[in-house]
Amino acid sequence: MSKVAIIGAGFVGSTCAYALFIEGSANEIALIDINKEKAKGEALDLVHGNLFTPYTKVTYGDSYTLCKNADIVVVTAGAHQKPGDTRLDLTKTNAKILKSIIEGITKYNKNCIILMVTNPLDVLTYLGLKWSKFPTNRVFGTGTTLDTARFRQLLGEYYNVNPTSVHAYILGEHGDSEFPVWSSANIAGIKLKDFKKYDKRKLNQLFKETKNAAYEILNRKGSTYYAIGLVVRDIVRDILQNQHKIYPISCHVDNYYGVKNICLSIPCVLTKKGVKERIHLHLDKNEQKQLRKSASIIKRVIKSVS
């Protein structure tokens, strides 16, 4: 029997629950929110669809007791990013919220995997790891998985291929200092620069669109939640099924191209035990420089709230 607890029943949390529910990814989904009525409303709306999906038990409430026996706890609660804000602007408010959440989780469950979704993702993943005192394989964030998906979608449109056939990563901070790994980006094993359609200026523009995608959505509809819900569904499902799939998640790194004691996104193998392996992807000198820049920015923010 598998159980997933989701903390925060707002747009992101409820969409994660819905994505997991319609696929039947877990036997039980627990929705936890400070607003118990909101959690109840979301839970009722889900269970009314059980006739049309693989059966899933849905529980709800405002107590962290619902984290008991959860295999994975997904943290989505926090202040919302407003138009004009960067993800790092949210740090102090969401760090305070996270500390109480971690205390609640660890009081009732010391064996779960904690999957961070709340922004600023890398900073909060590091703090969640520190405050939980869990091993580094069991606390990580969605990282640049969504950024990578956006990037592959845009590259797929440009080269007129399905994005699943595009192999290219966005790494580093889930935020303004993220960077594309151009040196290994390819389609069917062919480097992007070897295609006739290669245009460096156009590709750089596609990366810029990738980096600004969240802000563009925020300015139009106020928040982003559909795609991140699918990201969480896939990560959770593949952990529960022990799939050994690779995701660019935000995890603790120690001596990755000289970057130490920080959480940022690199490719990792995920299993039922969490992070099994950190993939040492080849980065050229410029990409290594950008990785270190991302790390220094995240460290500076962590220091400001510690």
PDB file of C-alpha atoms in Angstrom:
ATOM      1  CA  MET A   1       0.000   0.000   0.000  1.00  0.00           C
ATOM      2  CA  SER A   2       1.444   3.360  -1.006  1.00  0.00           C
ATOM      3  CA  LYS A   3       0.594   6.711   0.533  1.00  0.00           C
ATOM      4  CA  VAL A   4       1.429  10.256  -0.530  1.00  0.00           C
ATOM      5  CA  ALA A   5       0.814  13.254   1.727  1.00  0.00           C
ATOM      6  CA  ILE A   6       0.561  16.691   0.127  1.00  0.00           C
ATOM      7  CA  ILE A   7       1.054  19.735   2.329  1.00  0.00           C
ATOM      8  CA  GLY A   8      -0.788  22.706   0.893  1.00  0.00           C
ATOM      9  CA  ALA A   9      -4.150  22.419  -0.878  1.00  0.00           C
ATOM     10  CA  GLY A  10      -3.806  25.528  -3.003  1.00  0.00           C
ATOM     11  CA  PHE A  11      -3.492  25.611  -6.784  1.00  0.00           C
ATOM     12  CA  VAL A  12      -0.248  23.630  -6.881  1.00  0.00           C
ATOM     13  CA  GLY A  13      -1.052  21.129  -4.147  1.00  0.00           C
ATOM     14  CA  SER A  14      -4.549  20.353  -5.411  1.00  0.00           C
ATOM     15  CA  THR A  15      -3.293  19.999  -8.992  1.00  0.00           C
ATOM     16  CA  CYS A  16      -0.583  17.588  -7.820  1.00  0.00           C
ATOM     17  CA  ALA A  17      -3.283  15.611  -6.015  1.00  0.00           C
ATOM     18  CA  TYR A  18      -5.481  15.572  -9.119  1.00  0.00           C
ATOM     19  CA  ALA A  19      -2.620  14.418 -11.367  1.00  0.00           C
ATOM     20  CA  LEU A  20      -1.783  11.593  -8.954  1.00  0.00           C
ATOM     21  CA  PHE A  21      -5.460  10.719  -8.497  1.00  0.00           C
ATOM     22  CA  ILE A  22      -6.453  10.333 -12.143  1.00  0.00           C
ATOM     23  CA  GLU A  23      -3.525   7.983 -12.773  1.00  0.00           C
ATOM     24  CA  GLY A  24      -3.970   5.996  -9.566  1.00  0.00           C
ATOM     25  CA  SER A  25      -0.331   6.610  -8.698  1.00  0.00           C
ATOM     26  CA  ALA A  26      -0.834   5.903  -4.974  1.00  0.00           C
ATOM     27  CA  ASN A  27      -3.332   3.938  -2.904  1.00  0.00           C
ATOM     28  CA  GLU A  28      -3.908   6.912  -0.612  1.00  0.00           C
ATOM     29  CA  ILE A  29      -3.527  10.667  -0.976  1.00  0.00           C
ATOM     30  CA  ALA A  30      -3.641  12.840   2.145  1.00  0.00           C
ATOM     31  CA  LEU A  31      -4.315  16.564   1.697  1.00  0.00           C
ATOM     32  CA  ILE A  32      -3.067  18.745   4.543  1.00  0.00           C
ATOM     33  CA  ASP A  33      -3.804  22.453   4.747  1.00  0.00           C
ATOM     34  CA  ILE A  34      -4.071  25.083   7.471  1.00  0.00           C
ATOM     35  CA  ASN A  35      -7.514  25.753   5.974  1.00  0.00           C
ATOM     36  CA  LYS A  36      -9.256  22.470   6.773  1.00  0.00           C
ATOM     37  CA  GLU A  37     -12.378  23.400   4.807  1.00  0.00           C
ATOM     38  CA  LYS A  38     -10.302  24.014   1.679  1.00  0.00           C
ATOM     39  CA  ALA A  39      -8.639  20.624   2.107  1.00  0.00           C
ATOM     40  CA  LYS A  40     -12.052  18.989   2.581  1.00  0.00           C
ATOM     41  CA  GLY A  41     -13.444  20.656  -0.530  1.00  0.00           C
ATOM     42  CA  GLU A  42     -10.544  19.483  -2.668  1.00  0.00           C
ATOM     43  CA  ALA A  43     -10.766  15.963  -1.215  1.00  0.00           C
ATOM     44  CA  LEU A  44     -14.494  15.700  -1.903  1.00  0.00           C
ATOM     45  CA  ASP A  45     -14.050  16.975  -5.440  1.00  0.00           C
ATOM     46  CA  LEU A  46     -11.467  14.245  -6.041  1.00  0.00           C
ATOM     47  CA  VAL A  47     -13.269  11.268  -4.505  1.00  0.00           C
ATOM     48  CA  HIS A  48     -16.393  12.017  -6.514  1.00  0.00           C
ATOM     49  CA  GLY A  49     -14.333  10.951  -9.523  1.00  0.00           C
ATOM     50  CA  ASN A  50     -13.354   7.537  -8.144  1.00  0.00           C
ATOM     51  CA  LEU A  51     -15.821   5.832 -10.479  1.00  0.00           C
ATOM     52  CA  PHE A  52     -13.742   6.984 -13.441  1.00  0.00           C
ATOM     53  CA  THR A  53     -10.223   6.294 -12.140  1.00  0.00           C
ATOM     54  CA  PRO A  54      -8.258   3.562 -10.389  1.00  0.00           C
ATOM     55  CA  TYR A  55      -9.609   3.680  -6.818  1.00  0.00           C
ATOM     56  CA  THR A  56      -7.702   6.016  -4.509  1.00  0.00           C
ATOM     57  CA  LYS A  57      -8.464   6.741  -0.869  1.00  0.00           C
ATOM     58  CA  VAL A  58      -8.364  10.497  -0.184  1.00  0.00           C
ATOM     59  CA  THR A  59      -8.021  11.849   3.353  1.00  0.00           C
ATOM     60  CA  TYR A  60      -7.798  15.471   4.469  1.00  0.00           C
ATOM     61  CA  GLY A  61      -7.291  17.743   7.435  1.00  0.00           C
ATOM     62  CA  ASP A  62      -5.142  20.376   9.103  1.00  0.00           C
ATOM     63  CA  SER A  63      -3.063  17.985  11.213  1.00  0.00           C
ATOM     64  CA  TYR A  64       0.348  16.561  10.414  1.00  0.00           C
ATOM     65  CA  THR A  65      -0.824  13.241  11.828  1.00  0.00           C
ATOM     66  CA  LEU A  66      -1.899  12.592   8.228  1.00  0.00           C
ATOM     67  CA  CYS A  67       1.805  12.262   7.385  1.00  0.00           C
ATOM     68  CA  LYS A  68       1.925   8.992   9.323  1.00  0.00           C
ATOM     69  CA  ASN A  69       2.928   6.057   7.122  1.00  0.00           C
ATOM     70  CA  ALA A  70       3.332   8.269   4.040  1.00  0.00           C
ATOM     71  CA  ASP A  71       6.016   7.051   1.651  1.00  0.00           C
ATOM     72  CA  ILE A  72       6.410  10.536   0.207  1.00  0.00           C
ATOM     73  CA  VAL A  73       5.466  13.945   1.613  1.00  0.00           C
ATOM     74  CA  VAL A  74       5.117  16.644  -1.042  1.00  0.00           C
ATOM     75  CA  VAL A  75       5.547  20.203   0.249  1.00  0.00           C
ATOM     76  CA  THR A  76       3.685  22.821  -1.807  1.00  0.00           C
ATOM     77  CA  ALA A  77       2.566  25.205   0.960  1.00  0.00           C
ATOM     78  CA  GLY A  78       3.899  28.743   1.066  1.00  0.00           C
ATOM     79  CA  ALA A  79       3.351  32.319   0.014  1.00  0.00           C
ATOM     80  CA  HIS A  80       2.535  32.828  -3.653  1.00  0.00           C
ATOM     81  CA  GLN A  81       4.898  34.393  -6.132  1.00  0.00           C
ATOM     82  CA  LYS A  82       3.380  37.665  -7.288  1.00  0.00           C
ATOM     83  CA  PRO A  83       3.929  39.395 -10.639  1.00  0.00           C
ATOM     84  CA  GLY A  84       7.251  41.217 -10.475  1.00  0.00           C
ATOM     85  CA  ASP A  85       8.644  38.996  -7.702  1.00  0.00           C
ATOM     86  CA  THR A  86      11.600  36.702  -8.247  1.00  0.00           C
ATOM     87  CA  ARG A  87      11.540  33.284  -6.615  1.00  0.00           C
ATOM     88  CA  LEU A  88      14.222  34.459  -4.217  1.00  0.00           C
ATOM     89  CA  ASP A  89      12.026  37.332  -2.983  1.00  0.00           C
ATOM     90  CA  LEU A  90       9.884  34.740  -1.243  1.00  0.00           C
ATOM     91  CA  THR A  91      12.686  33.350   0.878  1.00  0.00           C
ATOM     92  CA  LYS A  92      12.153  34.728   4.369  1.00  0.00           C
ATOM     93  CA  THR A  93       8.385  34.221   4.393  1.00  0.00           C
ATOM     94  CA  ASN A  94       8.489  30.691   3.061  1.00  0.00           C
ATOM     95  CA  ALA A  95      11.486  29.667   5.168  1.00  0.00           C
ATOM     96  CA  LYS A  96       9.487  30.506   8.292  1.00  0.00           C
ATOM     97  CA  ILE A  97       6.517  28.501   7.004  1.00  0.00           C
ATOM     98  CA  LEU A  98       8.762  25.585   6.049  1.00  0.00           C
ATOM     99  CA  LYS A  99      10.320  25.304   9.499  1.00  0.00           C
ATOM    100  CA  SER A 100       6.939  24.611  11.088  1.00  0.00           C
ATOM    101  CA  ILE A 101       6.084  22.173   8.282  1.00  0.00           C
ATOM    102  CA  ILE A 102       9.288  20.191   8.784  1.00  0.00           C
ATOM    103  CA  GLU A 103       8.631  20.039  12.531  1.00  0.00           C
ATOM    104  CA  GLY A 104       5.168  18.662  11.788  1.00  0.00           C
ATOM    105  CA  ILE A 105       6.395  16.062   9.306  1.00  0.00           C
ATOM    106  CA  THR A 106       9.232  14.753  11.460  1.00  0.00           C
ATOM    107  CA  LYS A 107       7.023  14.521  14.545  1.00  0.00           C
ATOM    108  CA  TYR A 108       4.912  11.847  12.868  1.00  0.00           C
ATOM    109  CA  ASN A 109       7.123  10.378  10.160  1.00  0.00           C
ATOM    110  CA  LYS A 110      10.891   9.992  10.203  1.00  0.00           C
ATOM    111  CA  ASN A 111      11.139   7.515   7.345  1.00  0.00           C
ATOM    112  CA  CYS A 112       9.477   9.302   4.421  1.00  0.00           C
ATOM    113  CA  ILE A 113      10.911  11.012   1.376  1.00  0.00           C
ATOM    114  CA  ILE A 114      10.312  14.776   1.368  1.00  0.00           C
ATOM    115  CA  LEU A 115       9.737  16.275  -2.084  1.00  0.00           C
ATOM    116  CA  MET A 116       9.989  20.064  -2.081  1.00  0.00           C
ATOM    117  CA  VAL A 117       7.968  22.114  -4.560  1.00  0.00           C
ATOM    118  CA  THR A 118       7.656  25.479  -2.786  1.00  0.00           C
ATOM    119  CA  ASN A 119       9.824  28.354  -4.037  1.00  0.00           C
ATOM    120  CA  PRO A 120      12.566  29.427  -3.743  1.00  0.00           C
ATOM    121  CA  LEU A 121      13.049  25.756  -4.381  1.00  0.00           C
ATOM    122  CA  ASP A 122      16.787  25.261  -3.901  1.00  0.00           C
ATOM    123  CA  VAL A 123      17.037  27.351  -0.752  1.00  0.00           C
ATOM    124  CA  LEU A 124      14.050  25.631   0.854  1.00  0.00           C
ATOM    125  CA  THR A 125      15.309  22.192  -0.148  1.00  0.00           C
ATOM    126  CA  TYR A 126      18.583  22.918   1.635  1.00  0.00           C
ATOM    127  CA  LEU A 127      16.802  24.245   4.722  1.00  0.00           C
ATOM    128  CA  GLY A 128      14.364  21.319   4.711  1.00  0.00           C
ATOM    129  CA  LEU A 129      17.284  18.907   4.619  1.00  0.00           C
ATOM    130  CA  LYS A 130      19.040  20.758   7.432  1.00  0.00           C
ATOM    131  CA  TRP A 131      16.001  21.035   9.701  1.00  0.00           C
ATOM    132  CA  SER A 132      14.686  17.501   9.125  1.00  0.00           C
ATOM    133  CA  LYS A 133      18.070  15.905   9.780  1.00  0.00           C
ATOM    134  CA  PHE A 134      17.099  13.293   7.179  1.00  0.00           C
ATOM    135  CA  PRO A 135      19.795  11.664   5.010  1.00  0.00           C
ATOM    136  CA  THR A 136      20.517  13.520   1.777  1.00  0.00           C
ATOM    137  CA  ASN A 137      18.885  10.861  -0.400  1.00  0.00           C
ATOM    138  CA  ARG A 138      15.460  11.526   1.174  1.00  0.00           C
ATOM    139  CA  VAL A 139      15.065  15.307   0.865  1.00  0.00           C
ATOM    140  CA  PHE A 140      15.103  16.877  -2.589  1.00  0.00           C
ATOM    141  CA  GLY A 141      13.113  19.221  -4.777  1.00  0.00           C
ATOM    142  CA  THR A 142      11.517  19.136  -8.210  1.00  0.00           C
ATOM    143  CA  GLY A 143      14.408  21.342  -9.288  1.00  0.00           C
ATOM    144  CA  THR A 144      14.740  22.204 -12.960  1.00  0.00           C
ATOM    145  CA  THR A 145      12.593  19.298 -14.144  1.00  0.00           C
ATOM    146  CA  LEU A 146       9.887  21.720 -15.261  1.00  0.00           C
ATOM    147  CA  ASP A 147      12.437  24.133 -16.759  1.00  0.00           C
ATOM    148  CA  THR A 148      13.953  21.232 -18.680  1.00  0.00           C
ATOM    149  CA  ALA A 149      10.501  20.187 -19.910  1.00  0.00           C
ATOM    150  CA  ARG A 150       9.784  23.734 -21.092  1.00  0.00           C
ATOM    151  CA  PHE A 151      13.160  23.855 -22.835  1.00  0.00           C
ATOM    152  CA  ARG A 152      12.640  20.538 -24.617  1.00  0.00           C
ATOM    153  CA  GLN A 153       9.150  21.582 -25.671  1.00  0.00           C
ATOM    154  CA  LEU A 154      10.467  24.774 -27.292  1.00  0.00           C
ATOM    155  CA  LEU A 155      13.376  22.956 -28.941  1.00  0.00           C
ATOM    156  CA  GLY A 156      10.983  20.286 -30.199  1.00  0.00           C
ATOM    157  CA  GLU A 157       8.760  22.936 -31.758  1.00  0.00           C
ATOM    158  CA  TYR A 158      11.758  24.594 -33.398  1.00  0.00           C
ATOM    159  CA  TYR A 159      13.181  21.357 -34.844  1.00  0.00           C
ATOM    160  CA  ASN A 160       9.706  19.924 -35.535  1.00  0.00           C
ATOM    161  CA  VAL A 161      10.190  16.779 -33.437  1.00  0.00           C
ATOM    162  CA  ASN A 162       8.429  15.394 -30.390  1.00  0.00           C
ATOM    163  CA  PRO A 163       9.969  16.914 -27.218  1.00  0.00           C
ATOM    164  CA  THR A 164      10.547  13.407 -25.827  1.00  0.00           C
ATOM    165  CA  SER A 165      13.137  12.975 -28.592  1.00  0.00           C
ATOM    166  CA  VAL A 166      15.019  16.084 -27.461  1.00  0.00           C
ATOM    167  CA  HIS A 167      17.768  15.485 -24.913  1.00  0.00           C
ATOM    168  CA  ALA A 168      18.796  18.728 -23.242  1.00  0.00           C
ATOM    169  CA  TYR A 169      19.046  19.823 -19.623  1.00  0.00           C
ATOM    170  CA  ILE A 170      18.534  23.026 -17.700  1.00  0.00           C
ATOM    171  CA  LEU A 171      20.630  22.827 -14.514  1.00  0.00           C
ATOM    172  CA  GLY A 172      21.594  24.943 -11.510  1.00  0.00           C
ATOM    173  CA  GLU A 173      19.106  27.101  -9.653  1.00  0.00           C
ATOM    174  CA  HIS A 174      15.400  26.716 -10.324  1.00  0.00           C
ATOM    175  CA  GLY A 175      15.327  30.419 -11.018  1.00  0.00           C
ATOM    176  CA  ASP A 176      17.114  33.290 -12.675  1.00  0.00           C
ATOM    177  CA  SER A 177      20.634  31.792 -12.671  1.00  0.00           C
ATOM    178  CA  GLU A 178      19.652  28.485 -14.282  1.00  0.00           C
ATOM    179  CA  PHE A 179      21.550  27.555 -17.437  1.00  0.00           C
ATOM    180  CA  PRO A 180      21.248  25.245 -20.469  1.00  0.00           C
ATOM    181  CA  VAL A 181      23.757  22.468 -21.053  1.00  0.00           C
ATOM    182  CA  TRP A 182      24.348  23.184 -24.735  1.00  0.00           C
ATOM    183  CA  SER A 183      27.476  21.022 -24.876  1.00  0.00           C
ATOM    184  CA  SER A 184      25.496  17.775 -24.642  1.00  0.00           C
ATOM    185  CA  ALA A 185      22.123  18.880 -26.073  1.00  0.00           C
ATOM    186  CA  ASN A 186      21.080  16.563 -28.885  1.00  0.00           C
ATOM    187  CA  ILE A 187      18.246  15.051 -30.887  1.00  0.00           C
ATOM    188  CA  ALA A 188      18.592  11.307 -31.559  1.00  0.00           C
ATOM    189  CA  GLY A 189      22.273  11.545 -30.655  1.00  0.00           C
ATOM    190  CA  ILE A 190      22.957  14.371 -33.122  1.00  0.00           C
ATOM    191  CA  LYS A 191      24.279  17.586 -31.588  1.00  0.00           C
ATOM    192  CA  LEU A 192      22.002  20.562 -32.169  1.00  0.00           C
ATOM    193  CA  LYS A 193      24.793  22.466 -33.909  1.00  0.00           C
ATOM    194  CA  ASP A 194      25.012  19.706 -36.535  1.00  0.00           C
ATOM    195  CA  PHE A 195      21.464  20.300 -37.772  1.00  0.00           C
ATOM    196  CA  LYS A 196      20.961  22.486 -40.843  1.00  0.00           C
ATOM    197  CA  LYS A 197      18.445  24.524 -38.883  1.00  0.00           C
ATOM    198  CA  TYR A 198      21.038  25.429 -36.241  1.00  0.00           C
ATOM    199  CA  ASP A 199      20.882  29.112 -35.350  1.00  0.00           C
ATOM    200  CA  LYS A 200      22.733  30.102 -32.194  1.00  0.00           C
ATOM    201  CA  ARG A 201      20.813  33.355 -31.756  1.00  0.00           C
ATOM    202  CA  LYS A 202      17.468  31.585 -32.113  1.00  0.00           C
ATOM    203  CA  LEU A 203      18.434  28.854 -29.651  1.00  0.00           C
ATOM    204  CA  ASN A 204      19.574  31.436 -27.111  1.00  0.00           C
ATOM    205  CA  GLN A 205      16.196  33.110 -27.539  1.00  0.00           C
ATOM    206  CA  LEU A 206      14.479  29.790 -26.815  1.00  0.00           C
ATOM    207  CA  PHE A 207      16.450  29.488 -23.586  1.00  0.00           C
ATOM    208  CA  LYS A 208      15.452  33.036 -22.661  1.00  0.00           C
ATOM    209  CA  GLU A 209      11.809  32.081 -23.240  1.00  0.00           C
ATOM    210  CA  THR A 210      12.341  29.020 -21.052  1.00  0.00           C
ATOM    211  CA  LYS A 211      13.797  31.049 -18.205  1.00  0.00           C
ATOM    212  CA  ASN A 212      11.038  33.650 -18.380  1.00  0.00           C
ATOM    213  CA  ALA A 213       8.171  31.193 -18.913  1.00  0.00           C
ATOM    214  CA  ALA A 214       6.972  31.243 -15.308  1.00  0.00           C
ATOM    215  CA  TYR A 215       6.938  35.046 -15.211  1.00  0.00           C
ATOM    216  CA  GLU A 216       5.005  35.154 -18.479  1.00  0.00           C
ATOM    217  CA  ILE A 217       2.367  32.810 -17.068  1.00  0.00           C
ATOM    218  CA  LEU A 218       2.236  34.681 -13.751  1.00  0.00           C
ATOM    219  CA  ASN A 219       1.575  37.951 -15.533  1.00  0.00           C
ATOM    220  CA  ARG A 220      -1.302  36.392 -17.461  1.00  0.00           C
ATOM    221  CA  LYS A 221      -3.054  34.073 -14.998  1.00  0.00           C
ATOM    222  CA  GLY A 222      -1.463  34.720 -11.607  1.00  0.00           C
ATOM    223  CA  SER A 223       0.116  31.330 -10.936  1.00  0.00           C
ATOM    224  CA  THR A 224       1.504  28.178 -12.528  1.00  0.00           C
ATOM    225  CA  TYR A 225       0.226  24.755 -11.522  1.00  0.00           C
ATOM    226  CA  TYR A 226      -0.728  22.396 -14.380  1.00  0.00           C
ATOM    227  CA  ALA A 227       2.745  21.460 -15.598  1.00  0.00           C
ATOM    228  CA  ILE A 228       4.305  21.288 -12.122  1.00  0.00           C
ATOM    229  CA  GLY A 229       1.458  18.980 -11.118  1.00  0.00           C
ATOM    230  CA  LEU A 230       2.526  16.614 -13.886  1.00  0.00           C
ATOM    231  CA  VAL A 231       6.160  16.890 -12.806  1.00  0.00           C
ATOM    232  CA  VAL A 232       5.234  15.863  -9.262  1.00  0.00           C
ATOM    233  CA  ARG A 233       3.052  13.017 -10.549  1.00  0.00           C
ATOM    234  CA  ASP A 234       5.882  11.557 -12.618  1.00  0.00           C
ATOM    235  CA  ILE A 235       8.509  11.887  -9.886  1.00  0.00           C
ATOM    236  CA  VAL A 236       6.223  10.387  -7.228  1.00  0.00           C
ATOM    237  CA  ARG A 237       5.090   7.531  -9.477  1.00  0.00           C
ATOM    238  CA  ASP A 238       8.622   6.642 -10.521  1.00  0.00           C
ATOM    239  CA  ILE A 239       9.834   6.643  -6.913  1.00  0.00           C
ATOM    240  CA  LEU A 240       6.972   4.420  -5.765  1.00  0.00           C
ATOM    241  CA  GLN A 241       7.537   2.062  -8.705  1.00  0.00           C
ATOM    242  CA  ASN A 242      11.315   2.055  -8.220  1.00  0.00           C
ATOM    243  CA  GLN A 243      11.807   3.021 -11.869  1.00  0.00           C
ATOM    244  CA  HIS A 244      15.433   4.241 -11.649  1.00  0.00           C
ATOM    245  CA  LYS A 245      14.604   7.168 -13.922  1.00  0.00           C
ATOM    246  CA  ILE A 246      16.814  10.242 -14.206  1.00  0.00           C
ATOM    247  CA  TYR A 247      15.469  13.691 -13.344  1.00  0.00           C
ATOM    248  CA  PRO A 248      17.240  17.069 -13.000  1.00  0.00           C
ATOM    249  CA  ILE A 249      16.201  17.532  -9.368  1.00  0.00           C
ATOM    250  CA  SER A 250      17.463  19.856  -6.672  1.00  0.00           C
ATOM    251  CA  CYS A 251      19.512  17.698  -4.323  1.00  0.00           C
ATOM    252  CA  HIS A 252      22.416  18.061  -1.935  1.00  0.00           C
ATOM    253  CA  VAL A 253      25.720  18.092  -3.794  1.00  0.00           C
ATOM    254  CA  ASP A 254      29.199  17.742  -2.387  1.00  0.00           C
ATOM    255  CA  ASN A 255      32.104  18.380  -4.745  1.00  0.00           C
ATOM    256  CA  TYR A 256      30.231  18.496  -8.044  1.00  0.00           C
ATOM    257  CA  TYR A 257      32.630  20.450 -10.247  1.00  0.00           C
ATOM    258  CA  GLY A 258      33.874  22.061  -7.046  1.00  0.00           C
ATOM    259  CA  VAL A 259      30.395  22.939  -5.767  1.00  0.00           C
ATOM    260  CA  LYS A 260      29.983  21.773  -2.169  1.00  0.00           C
ATOM    261  CA  ASN A 261      27.310  21.641   0.531  1.00  0.00           C
ATOM    262  CA  ILE A 262      24.435  23.176  -1.411  1.00  0.00           C
ATOM    263  CA  CYS A 263      21.213  22.083  -3.076  1.00  0.00           C
ATOM    264  CA  LEU A 264      20.783  22.732  -6.786  1.00  0.00           C
ATOM    265  CA  SER A 265      19.702  20.802  -9.846  1.00  0.00           C
ATOM    266  CA  ILE A 266      21.794  18.080 -11.416  1.00  0.00           C
ATOM    267  CA  PRO A 267      20.650  14.829 -13.092  1.00  0.00           C
ATOM    268  CA  CYS A 268      19.878  12.140 -10.506  1.00  0.00           C
ATOM    269  CA  VAL A 269      18.685   8.540 -10.547  1.00  0.00           C
ATOM    270  CA  LEU A 270      15.539   8.163  -8.425  1.00  0.00           C
ATOM    271  CA  THR A 271      14.417   4.926  -6.760  1.00  0.00           C
ATOM    272  CA  LYS A 272      12.080   3.944  -3.935  1.00  0.00           C
ATOM    273  CA  LYS A 273      14.839   5.035  -1.547  1.00  0.00           C
ATOM    274  CA  GLY A 274      15.105   8.489  -3.109  1.00  0.00           C
ATOM    275  CA  VAL A 275      18.291   9.721  -4.750  1.00  0.00           C
ATOM    276  CA  LYS A 276      20.346   6.677  -5.646  1.00  0.00           C
ATOM    277  CA  GLU A 277      22.993   8.353  -7.788  1.00  0.00           C
ATOM    278  CA  ARG A 278      24.075  11.822  -8.855  1.00  0.00           C
ATOM    279  CA  ILE A 279      25.025  11.734 -12.535  1.00  0.00           C
ATOM    280  CA  HIS A 280      28.309  13.507 -13.243  1.00  0.00           C
ATOM    281  CA  LEU A 281      27.256  15.072 -16.540  1.00  0.00           C
ATOM    282  CA  HIS A 282      30.018  16.489 -18.710  1.00  0.00           C
ATOM    283  CA  LEU A 283      29.975  20.287 -18.549  1.00  0.00           C
ATOM    284  CA  ASP A 284      32.232  22.541 -20.583  1.00  0.00           C
ATOM    285  CA  LYS A 285      34.170  25.338 -18.873  1.00  0.00           C
ATOM    286  CA  ASN A 286      31.456  27.937 -19.381  1.00  0.00           C
ATOM    287  CA  GLU A 287      28.772  25.606 -18.015  1.00  0.00           C
ATOM    288  CA  GLN A 288      30.921  24.825 -14.990  1.00  0.00           C
ATOM    289  CA  LYS A 289      31.262  28.559 -14.398  1.00  0.00           C
ATOM    290  CA  GLN A 290      27.488  28.988 -14.588  1.00  0.00           C
ATOM    291  CA  LEU A 291      26.978  26.104 -12.159  1.00  0.00           C
ATOM    292  CA  ARG A 292      29.291  27.752  -9.636  1.00  0.00           C
ATOM    293  CA  LYS A 293      27.512  31.076 -10.148  1.00  0.00           C
ATOM    294  CA  SER A 294      24.164  29.435  -9.385  1.00  0.00           C
ATOM    295  CA  ALA A 295      25.620  27.849  -6.268  1.00  0.00           C
ATOM    296  CA  SER A 296      27.041  31.144  -4.990  1.00  0.00           C
ATOM    297  CA  ILE A 297      23.688  32.903  -5.450  1.00  0.00           C
ATOM    298  CA  ILE A 298      21.821  30.173  -3.567  1.00  0.00           C
ATOM    299  CA  LYS A 299      24.427  30.134  -0.777  1.00  0.00           C
ATOM    300  CA  ARG A 300      24.176  33.886  -0.385  1.00  0.00           C
ATOM    301  CA  VAL A 301      20.415  33.694   0.058  1.00  0.00           C
ATOM    302  CA  ILE A 302      20.681  30.805   2.526  1.00  0.00           C
ATOM    303  CA  LYS A 303      23.158  32.827   4.563  1.00  0.00           C
ATOM    304  CA  SER A 304      20.764  35.785   4.640  1.00  0.00           C
ATOM    305  CA  VAL A 305      18.003  33.701   6.259  1.00  0.00           C
ATOM    306  CA  SER A 306      20.188  31.547   8.501  1.00  0.00           C
TER     307      SER A 306
END
